[in-house]
Amino acid sequence: NAGVTQTPKFQVLKTGQSMTLQCAQDMNHNSMYWYRQDPGMGLRLIYYSASEGTTDKGEVPNGYNVSRLNKREFSLRLESAAPSQTSVYFCASPIYNGANVLTFGAGSRLTVL
Amino acid sequence: AQRVTQPEKLLSVFKGAPVELKCNYSYSGSPELFWYVQYSRQRLQLLLRHISRESIKGFTADLNKGETSFHLKKPFAQEEDSAMYYCALSSGSGNTGKLIFGQGTTLQVKP
């Protein structure tokens, strides 16, 4: 019963490099979310997807792109990484369709040098 | 603007002492509020939500609309309560997972 799975768990990048964080949910839910967690800032919403094929900006979308190619997967891409994007990234999906209670992935710790 | 404020970065108490983690919010409508917890090396998970009015692991939280607060309380802290606690507010109309989180409070329960 994996729920929400994220890869990779850890990544170190150099400034300017690109990478994609992958997220998959096995609950057949419509909505998926990407948050970043920073000390003293809590979690902030980067992007979300209400359903397959749709995406919307959250609170801090600059520097990121997302893709929701199918119902199961929601990826987050950093085209040109910056040190300010050093963070822990969490993917999430509701516990059931329409719920505003989320189940989270294990997190992806990204360091940009 | 919608906001959630947790004024304490760190709360350190001894085992058996009462605990109160503070959460204040600003929201123009009828809020739905949550407490999430992240134990060491574990995923962020829901602890409780105000509409459930339940006690989870001995914790309770009451929504006070007059004071715009949703403080988390436990009468007798246990060492296993040590974790990061986030207060969160649902920002969308209807059911939506777009949550606004507070800054988080680390609870440290000393033996």
mmCIF file of N, CA, C and O in Angstrom, chain B residues 39-89:
data_model
loop_
_atom_site.group_PDB
_atom_site.id
_atom_site.type_symbol
_atom_site.label_atom_id
_atom_site.label_comp_id
_atom_site.label_asym_id
_atom_site.label_seq_id
_atom_site.Cartn_x
_atom_site.Cartn_y
_atom_site.Cartn_z
ATOM 1 N N TYR B 39 7.050 12.884 12.443
ATOM 2 C CA TYR B 39 8.007 12.247 13.346
ATOM 3 C C TYR B 39 9.308 12.024 12.592
ATOM 4 O O TYR B 39 9.341 11.983 11.371
ATOM 5 N N SER B 40 10.370 11.865 13.360
ATOM 6 C CA SER B 40 11.687 11.692 12.759
ATOM 7 C C SER B 40 11.680 10.520 11.773
ATOM 8 O O SER B 40 11.225 9.430 12.102
ATOM 9 N N ARG B 41 12.145 10.799 10.553
ATOM 10 C CA ARG B 41 12.281 9.779 9.511
ATOM 11 C C ARG B 41 10.943 9.201 9.062
ATOM 12 O O ARG B 41 10.898 8.110 8.497
ATOM 13 N N GLN B 42 9.869 9.912 9.320
ATOM 14 C CA GLN B 42 8.563 9.462 8.855
ATOM 15 C C GLN B 42 7.924 10.540 7.981
ATOM 16 O O GLN B 42 8.379 11.677 7.932
ATOM 17 N N ARG B 43 6.881 10.138 7.308
ATOM 18 C CA ARG B 43 6.171 11.070 6.438
ATOM 19 C C ARG B 43 5.300 12.025 7.244
ATOM 20 O O ARG B 43 4.855 11.707 8.346
ATOM 21 N N LEU B 44 5.056 13.147 6.657
ATOM 22 C CA LEU B 44 4.089 14.076 7.221
ATOM 23 C C LEU B 44 2.716 13.402 7.205
ATOM 24 O O LEU B 44 2.311 12.808 6.207
ATOM 25 N N GLN B 45 2.016 13.474 8.320
ATOM 26 C CA GLN B 45 0.723 12.785 8.399
ATOM 27 C C GLN B 45 -0.262 13.611 9.193
ATOM 28 O O GLN B 45 0.117 14.409 10.054
ATOM 29 N N LEU B 46 -1.527 13.400 8.919
ATOM 30 C CA LEU B 46 -2.569 14.126 9.629
ATOM 31 C C LEU B 46 -2.633 13.657 11.075
ATOM 32 O O LEU B 46 -2.654 12.458 11.349
ATOM 33 N N LEU B 47 -2.676 14.609 11.999
ATOM 34 C CA LEU B 47 -2.892 14.276 13.388
ATOM 35 C C LEU B 47 -4.383 14.420 13.712
ATOM 36 O O LEU B 47 -5.020 13.478 14.179
ATOM 37 N N LEU B 48 -4.930 15.617 13.461
ATOM 38 C CA LEU B 48 -6.356 15.769 13.656
ATOM 39 C C LEU B 48 -6.871 16.974 12.879
ATOM 40 O O LEU B 48 -6.113 17.800 12.415
ATOM 41 N N ARG B 49 -8.193 17.026 12.738
ATOM 42 C CA ARG B 49 -8.846 18.117 12.021
ATOM 43 C C ARG B 49 -9.979 18.633 12.885
ATOM 44 O O ARG B 49 -10.581 17.871 13.654
ATOM 45 N N HIS B 50 -10.288 19.905 12.774
ATOM 46 C CA HIS B 50 -11.203 20.501 13.745
ATOM 47 C C HIS B 50 -12.613 19.966 13.596
ATOM 48 O O HIS B 50 -13.328 19.853 14.589
ATOM 49 N N ILE B 51 -13.015 19.582 12.382
ATOM 50 C CA ILE B 51 -14.394 19.163 12.225
ATOM 51 C C ILE B 51 -14.629 17.777 12.837
ATOM 52 O O ILE B 51 -15.773 17.410 13.091
ATOM 53 N N SER B 52 -13.562 17.039 13.103
ATOM 54 C CA SER B 52 -13.734 15.706 13.678
ATOM 55 C C SER B 52 -13.971 15.760 15.175
ATOM 56 O O SER B 52 -14.552 14.848 15.742
ATOM 57 N N ARG B 53 -13.468 16.811 15.794
ATOM 58 C CA ARG B 53 -13.646 17.000 17.245
ATOM 59 C C ARG B 53 -13.237 15.744 18.025
ATOM 60 O O ARG B 53 -13.951 15.306 18.920
ATOM 61 N N GLU B 54 -12.120 15.172 17.645
ATOM 62 C CA GLU B 54 -11.699 13.949 18.302
ATOM 63 C C GLU B 54 -10.358 14.158 18.986
ATOM 64 O O GLU B 54 -9.670 15.147 18.756
ATOM 65 N N SER B 55 -9.997 13.205 19.826
ATOM 66 C CA SER B 55 -8.707 13.212 20.486
ATOM 67 C C SER B 55 -7.855 12.114 19.844
ATOM 68 O O SER B 55 -8.273 10.954 19.777
ATOM 69 N N ILE B 56 -6.692 12.494 19.359
ATOM 70 C CA ILE B 56 -5.783 11.543 18.740
ATOM 71 C C ILE B 56 -4.485 11.534 19.542
ATOM 72 O O ILE B 56 -3.883 12.590 19.755
ATOM 73 N N LYS B 57 -4.074 10.369 19.989
ATOM 74 C CA LYS B 57 -2.845 10.218 20.785
ATOM 75 C C LYS B 57 -2.857 11.171 21.981
ATOM 76 O O LYS B 57 -1.811 11.656 22.408
ATOM 77 N N GLY B 58 -4.036 11.456 22.503
ATOM 78 C CA GLY B 58 -4.160 12.318 23.662
ATOM 79 C C GLY B 58 -4.193 13.793 23.344
ATOM 80 O O GLY B 58 -4.367 14.628 24.240
ATOM 81 N N PHE B 59 -4.037 14.152 22.063
ATOM 82 C CA PHE B 59 -4.066 15.547 21.641
ATOM 83 C C PHE B 59 -5.489 15.977 21.290
ATOM 84 O O PHE B 59 -6.250 15.207 20.713
ATOM 85 N N THR B 60 -5.798 17.209 21.624
ATOM 86 C CA THR B 60 -7.044 17.825 21.213
ATOM 87 C C THR B 60 -6.752 19.222 20.691
ATOM 88 O O THR B 60 -5.713 19.812 21.013
ATOM 89 N N ALA B 61 -7.661 19.737 19.895
ATOM 90 C CA ALA B 61 -7.539 21.107 19.399
ATOM 91 C C ALA B 61 -8.931 21.658 19.202
ATOM 92 O O ALA B 61 -9.775 21.005 18.587
ATOM 93 N N ASP B 62 -9.169 22.830 19.731
ATOM 94 C CA ASP B 62 -10.478 23.471 19.609
ATOM 95 C C ASP B 62 -10.361 24.718 18.752
ATOM 96 O O ASP B 62 -9.471 25.555 18.964
ATOM 97 N N LEU B 63 -11.269 24.839 17.818
ATOM 98 C CA LEU B 63 -11.295 26.022 16.971
ATOM 99 C C LEU B 63 -11.982 27.150 17.729
ATOM 100 O O LEU B 63 -13.132 27.007 18.160
ATOM 101 N N ASN B 64 -11.280 28.247 17.908
ATOM 102 C CA ASN B 64 -11.835 29.424 18.578
ATOM 103 C C ASN B 64 -11.922 30.525 17.535
ATOM 104 O O ASN B 64 -10.940 31.198 17.228
ATOM 105 N N LYS B 65 -13.117 30.707 16.989
ATOM 106 C CA LYS B 65 -13.283 31.680 15.912
ATOM 107 C C LYS B 65 -13.112 33.107 16.403
ATOM 108 O O LYS B 65 -12.649 33.980 15.675
ATOM 109 N N GLY B 66 -13.473 33.352 17.657
ATOM 110 C CA GLY B 66 -13.326 34.709 18.191
ATOM 111 C C GLY B 66 -11.865 35.131 18.281
ATOM 112 O O GLY B 66 -11.512 36.270 17.956
ATOM 113 N N GLU B 67 -11.023 34.206 18.693
ATOM 114 C CA GLU B 67 -9.590 34.485 18.806
ATOM 115 C C GLU B 67 -8.819 34.027 17.565
ATOM 116 O O GLU B 67 -7.596 34.162 17.533
ATOM 117 N N THR B 68 -9.520 33.480 16.589
ATOM 118 C CA THR B 68 -8.908 32.903 15.364
ATOM 119 C C THR B 68 -7.720 32.031 15.737
ATOM 120 O O THR B 68 -6.591 32.230 15.258
ATOM 121 N N SER B 69 -7.987 31.072 16.595
ATOM 122 C CA SER B 69 -6.916 30.188 17.050
ATOM 123 C C SER B 69 -7.349 28.727 16.946
ATOM 124 O O SER B 69 -8.550 28.418 16.928
ATOM 125 N N PHE B 70 -6.355 27.867 16.886
ATOM 126 C CA PHE B 70 -6.589 26.426 16.819
ATOM 127 C C PHE B 70 -5.402 25.767 17.523
ATOM 128 O O PHE B 70 -4.616 25.047 16.941
ATOM 129 N N HIS B 71 -5.299 25.998 18.815
ATOM 130 C CA HIS B 71 -4.150 25.514 19.573
ATOM 131 C C HIS B 71 -4.264 24.013 19.825
ATOM 132 O O HIS B 71 -5.346 23.486 20.114
ATOM 133 N N LEU B 72 -3.112 23.349 19.795
ATOM 134 C CA LEU B 72 -3.042 21.899 20.018
ATOM 135 C C LEU B 72 -2.610 21.658 21.467
ATOM 136 O O LEU B 72 -1.606 22.223 21.911
ATOM 137 N N LYS B 73 -3.342 20.785 22.153
ATOM 138 C CA LYS B 73 -3.063 20.586 23.576
ATOM 139 C C LYS B 73 -2.981 19.113 23.922
ATOM 140 O O LYS B 73 -3.651 18.269 23.297
ATOM 141 N N LYS B 74 -2.149 18.855 24.914
ATOM 142 C CA LYS B 74 -2.083 17.511 25.484
ATOM 143 C C LYS B 74 -1.761 17.677 26.957
ATOM 144 O O LYS B 74 -0.835 18.410 27.314
ATOM 145 N N PRO B 75 -2.513 17.018 27.836
ATOM 146 C CA PRO B 75 -2.307 17.255 29.272
ATOM 147 C C PRO B 75 -0.990 16.694 29.808
ATOM 148 O O PRO B 75 -0.411 17.292 30.715
ATOM 149 N N PHE B 76 -0.515 15.581 29.247
ATOM 150 C CA PHE B 76 0.699 14.951 29.767
ATOM 151 C C PHE B 76 1.570 14.506 28.594
ATOM 152 O O PHE B 76 1.258 13.516 27.926
ATOM 153 N N ALA B 77 2.633 15.218 28.331
ATOM 154 C CA ALA B 77 3.476 14.912 27.173
ATOM 155 C C ALA B 77 4.257 13.619 27.384
ATOM 156 O O ALA B 77 4.671 13.293 28.510
ATOM 157 N N GLN B 78 4.454 12.898 26.286
ATOM 158 C CA GLN B 78 5.256 11.681 26.275
ATOM 159 C C GLN B 78 6.460 11.883 25.349
ATOM 160 O O GLN B 78 6.413 12.687 24.416
ATOM 161 N N GLU B 79 7.515 11.126 25.610
ATOM 162 C CA GLU B 79 8.715 11.288 24.795
ATOM 163 C C GLU B 79 8.430 11.019 23.318
ATOM 164 O O GLU B 79 9.006 11.675 22.440
ATOM 165 N N GLU B 80 7.523 10.099 23.044
ATOM 166 C CA GLU B 80 7.209 9.771 21.650
ATOM 167 C C GLU B 80 6.411 10.863 20.942
ATOM 168 O O GLU B 80 6.166 10.771 19.734
ATOM 169 N N ASP B 81 6.044 11.904 21.671
ATOM 170 C CA ASP B 81 5.373 13.050 21.039
ATOM 171 C C ASP B 81 6.371 13.991 20.374
ATOM 172 O O ASP B 81 5.972 14.916 19.656
ATOM 173 N N SER B 82 7.647 13.786 20.633
ATOM 174 C CA SER B 82 8.667 14.645 20.030
ATOM 175 C C SER B 82 8.578 14.550 18.507
ATOM 176 O O SER B 82 8.670 13.457 17.931
ATOM 177 N N ALA B 83 8.392 15.696 17.870
ATOM 178 C CA ALA B 83 8.158 15.727 16.420
ATOM 179 C C ALA B 83 8.031 17.180 15.982
ATOM 180 O O ALA B 83 8.014 18.098 16.799
ATOM 181 N N MET B 84 7.873 17.345 14.658
ATOM 182 C CA MET B 84 7.543 18.660 14.108
ATOM 183 C C MET B 84 6.037 18.700 13.881
ATOM 184 O O MET B 84 5.480 17.758 13.282
ATOM 185 N N TYR B 85 5.407 19.763 14.315
ATOM 186 C CA TYR B 85 3.956 19.896 14.201
ATOM 187 C C TYR B 85 3.625 21.108 13.327
ATOM 188 O O TYR B 85 4.161 22.199 13.523
ATOM 189 N N TYR B 86 2.749 20.889 12.379
ATOM 190 C CA TYR B 86 2.312 21.959 11.491
ATOM 191 C C TYR B 86 0.808 22.171 11.621
ATOM 192 O O TYR B 86 0.027 21.207 11.543
ATOM 193 N N CYS B 87 0.425 23.391 11.780
ATOM 194 C CA CYS B 87 -0.972 23.782 11.688
ATOM 195 C C CYS B 87 -1.244 24.163 10.238
ATOM 196 O O CYS B 87 -0.391 24.770 9.575
ATOM 197 N N ALA B 88 -2.413 23.793 9.721
ATOM 198 C CA ALA B 88 -2.712 24.067 8.307
ATOM 199 C C ALA B 88 -4.172 24.443 8.147
ATOM 200 O O ALA B 88 -5.037 24.033 8.925
ATOM 201 N N LEU B 89 -4.419 25.224 7.108
ATOM 202 C CA LEU B 89 -5.766 25.725 6.828
ATOM 203 C C LEU B 89 -6.104 25.399 5.386
ATOM 204 O O LEU B 89 -5.257 25.544 4.491
#
